[in-house]
PDB file of C-alpha atoms in Angstrom:
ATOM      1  CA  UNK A   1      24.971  -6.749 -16.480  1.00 62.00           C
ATOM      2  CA  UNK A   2      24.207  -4.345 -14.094  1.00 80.00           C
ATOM      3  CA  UNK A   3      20.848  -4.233 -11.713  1.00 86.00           C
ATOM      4  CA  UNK A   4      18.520  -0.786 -12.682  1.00 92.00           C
ATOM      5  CA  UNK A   5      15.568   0.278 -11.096  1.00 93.00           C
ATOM      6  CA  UNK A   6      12.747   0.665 -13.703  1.00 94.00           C
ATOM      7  CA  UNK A   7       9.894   2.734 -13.238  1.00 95.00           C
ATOM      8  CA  UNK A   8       6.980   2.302 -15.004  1.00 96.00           C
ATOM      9  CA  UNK A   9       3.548   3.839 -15.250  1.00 97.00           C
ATOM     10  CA  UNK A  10       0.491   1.803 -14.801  1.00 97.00           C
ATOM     11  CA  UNK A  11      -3.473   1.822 -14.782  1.00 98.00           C
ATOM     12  CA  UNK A  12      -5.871  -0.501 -12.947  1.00 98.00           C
ATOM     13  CA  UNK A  13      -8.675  -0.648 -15.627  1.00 98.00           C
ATOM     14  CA  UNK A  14     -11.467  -1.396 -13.264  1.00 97.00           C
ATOM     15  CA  UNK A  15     -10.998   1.692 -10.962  1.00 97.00           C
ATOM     16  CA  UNK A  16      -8.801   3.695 -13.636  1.00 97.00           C
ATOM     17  CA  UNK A  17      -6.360   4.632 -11.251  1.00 97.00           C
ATOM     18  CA  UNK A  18      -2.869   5.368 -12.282  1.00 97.00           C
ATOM     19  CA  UNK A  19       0.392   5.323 -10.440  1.00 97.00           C
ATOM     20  CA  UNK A  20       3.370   4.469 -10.699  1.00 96.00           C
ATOM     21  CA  UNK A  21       5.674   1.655  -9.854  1.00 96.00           C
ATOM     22  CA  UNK A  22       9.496   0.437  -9.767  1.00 94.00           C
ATOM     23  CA  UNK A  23      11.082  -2.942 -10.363  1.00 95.00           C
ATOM     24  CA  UNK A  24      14.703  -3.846  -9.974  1.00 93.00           C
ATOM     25  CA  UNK A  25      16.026  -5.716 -13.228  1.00 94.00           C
ATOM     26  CA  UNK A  26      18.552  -5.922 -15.382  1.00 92.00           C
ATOM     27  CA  UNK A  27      16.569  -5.278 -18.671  1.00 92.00           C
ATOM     28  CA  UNK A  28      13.761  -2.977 -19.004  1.00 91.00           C
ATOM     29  CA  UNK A  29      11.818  -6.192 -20.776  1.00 92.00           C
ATOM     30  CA  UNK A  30      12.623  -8.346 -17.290  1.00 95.00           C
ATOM     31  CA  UNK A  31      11.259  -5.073 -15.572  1.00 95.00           C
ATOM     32  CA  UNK A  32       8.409  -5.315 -17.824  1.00 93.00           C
ATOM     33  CA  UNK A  33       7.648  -9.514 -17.301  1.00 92.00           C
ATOM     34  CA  UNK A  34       8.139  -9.282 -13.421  1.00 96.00           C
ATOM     35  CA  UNK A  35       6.096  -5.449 -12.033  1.00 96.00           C
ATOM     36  CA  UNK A  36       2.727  -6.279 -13.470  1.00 97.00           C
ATOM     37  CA  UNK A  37       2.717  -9.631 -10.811  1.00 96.00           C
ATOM     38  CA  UNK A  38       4.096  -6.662  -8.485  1.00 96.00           C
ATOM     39  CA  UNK A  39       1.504  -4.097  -9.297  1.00 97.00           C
ATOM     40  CA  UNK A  40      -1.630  -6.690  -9.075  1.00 97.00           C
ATOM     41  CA  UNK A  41      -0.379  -7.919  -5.140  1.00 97.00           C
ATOM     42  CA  UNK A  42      -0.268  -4.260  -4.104  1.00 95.00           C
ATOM     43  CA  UNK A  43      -3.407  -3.480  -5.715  1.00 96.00           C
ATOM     44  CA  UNK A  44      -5.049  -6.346  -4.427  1.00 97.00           C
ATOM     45  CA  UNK A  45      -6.417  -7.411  -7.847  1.00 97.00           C
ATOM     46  CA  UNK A  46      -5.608  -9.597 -10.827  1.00 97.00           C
ATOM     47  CA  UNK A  47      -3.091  -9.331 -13.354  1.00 97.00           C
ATOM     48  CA  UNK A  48      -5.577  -8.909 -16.171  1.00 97.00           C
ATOM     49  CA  UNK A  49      -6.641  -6.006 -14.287  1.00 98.00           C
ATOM     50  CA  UNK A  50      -3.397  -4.127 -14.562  1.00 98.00           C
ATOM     51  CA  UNK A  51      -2.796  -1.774 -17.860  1.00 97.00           C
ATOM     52  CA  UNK A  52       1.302  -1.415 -17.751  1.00 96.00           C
ATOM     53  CA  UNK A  53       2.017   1.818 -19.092  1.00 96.00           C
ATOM     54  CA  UNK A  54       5.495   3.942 -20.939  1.00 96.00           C
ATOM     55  CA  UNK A  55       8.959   3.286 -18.812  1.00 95.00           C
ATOM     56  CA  UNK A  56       8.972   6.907 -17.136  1.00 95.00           C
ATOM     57  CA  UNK A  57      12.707   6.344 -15.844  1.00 93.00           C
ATOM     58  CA  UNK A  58      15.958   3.914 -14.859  1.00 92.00           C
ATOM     59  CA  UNK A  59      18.065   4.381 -11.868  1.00 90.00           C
ATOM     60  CA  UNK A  60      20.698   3.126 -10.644  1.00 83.00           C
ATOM     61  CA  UNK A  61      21.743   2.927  -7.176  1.00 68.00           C
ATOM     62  CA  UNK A  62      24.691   5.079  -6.127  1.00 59.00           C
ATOM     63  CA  UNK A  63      25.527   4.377  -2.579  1.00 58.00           C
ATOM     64  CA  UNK A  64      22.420   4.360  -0.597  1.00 59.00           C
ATOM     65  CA  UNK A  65      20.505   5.939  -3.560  1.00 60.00           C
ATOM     66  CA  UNK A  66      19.434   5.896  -7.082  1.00 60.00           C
ATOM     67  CA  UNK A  67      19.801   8.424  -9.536  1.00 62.00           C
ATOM     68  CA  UNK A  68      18.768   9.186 -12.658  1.00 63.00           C
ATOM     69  CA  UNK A  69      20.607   7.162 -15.653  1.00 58.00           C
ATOM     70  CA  UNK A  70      21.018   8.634 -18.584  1.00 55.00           C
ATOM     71  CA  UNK A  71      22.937   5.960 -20.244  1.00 55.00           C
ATOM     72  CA  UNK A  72      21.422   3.368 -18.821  1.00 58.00           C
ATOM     73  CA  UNK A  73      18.899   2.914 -21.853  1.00 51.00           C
ATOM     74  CA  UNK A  74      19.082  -1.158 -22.323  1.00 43.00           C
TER      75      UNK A  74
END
């Protein structure tokens, strides 16, 4: 299976900022168990703090980039 780049939005509940965030997986529910660890470190805050929002996109990587995927839907 193939490695995508998943991008997801997400909310930190105390602050209610949102952003947005990538993880490279090769399901959108690994994606999903691994960026919210991600998300927390960078925001310098706990998990529990971190609202994971929709899957806004998958790329995959295409020579030194990533581009859109439109049948990369997993």
């Amino acid at each position: 299976m193939d490695t995508l780049r998943y991008t997801y939005l997400y909310e930190v509940v105390s602050t209610g900022e949102k952003s947005e965030f990538s993880q490279m997986a090769t399901s959108k529910e690994e994606a999903a168990a691994l960026i919210v660890a991600r998300i927390a470190d960078l925001e310098f805050t706990d998990e529990s703090d971190i609202k994971l929002g929709d899957l806004i996109s998958i790329s995959k990587q295409v020579g030194d980039n990533y581009v859109a995927c439109e049948g990369c839907a997993s």
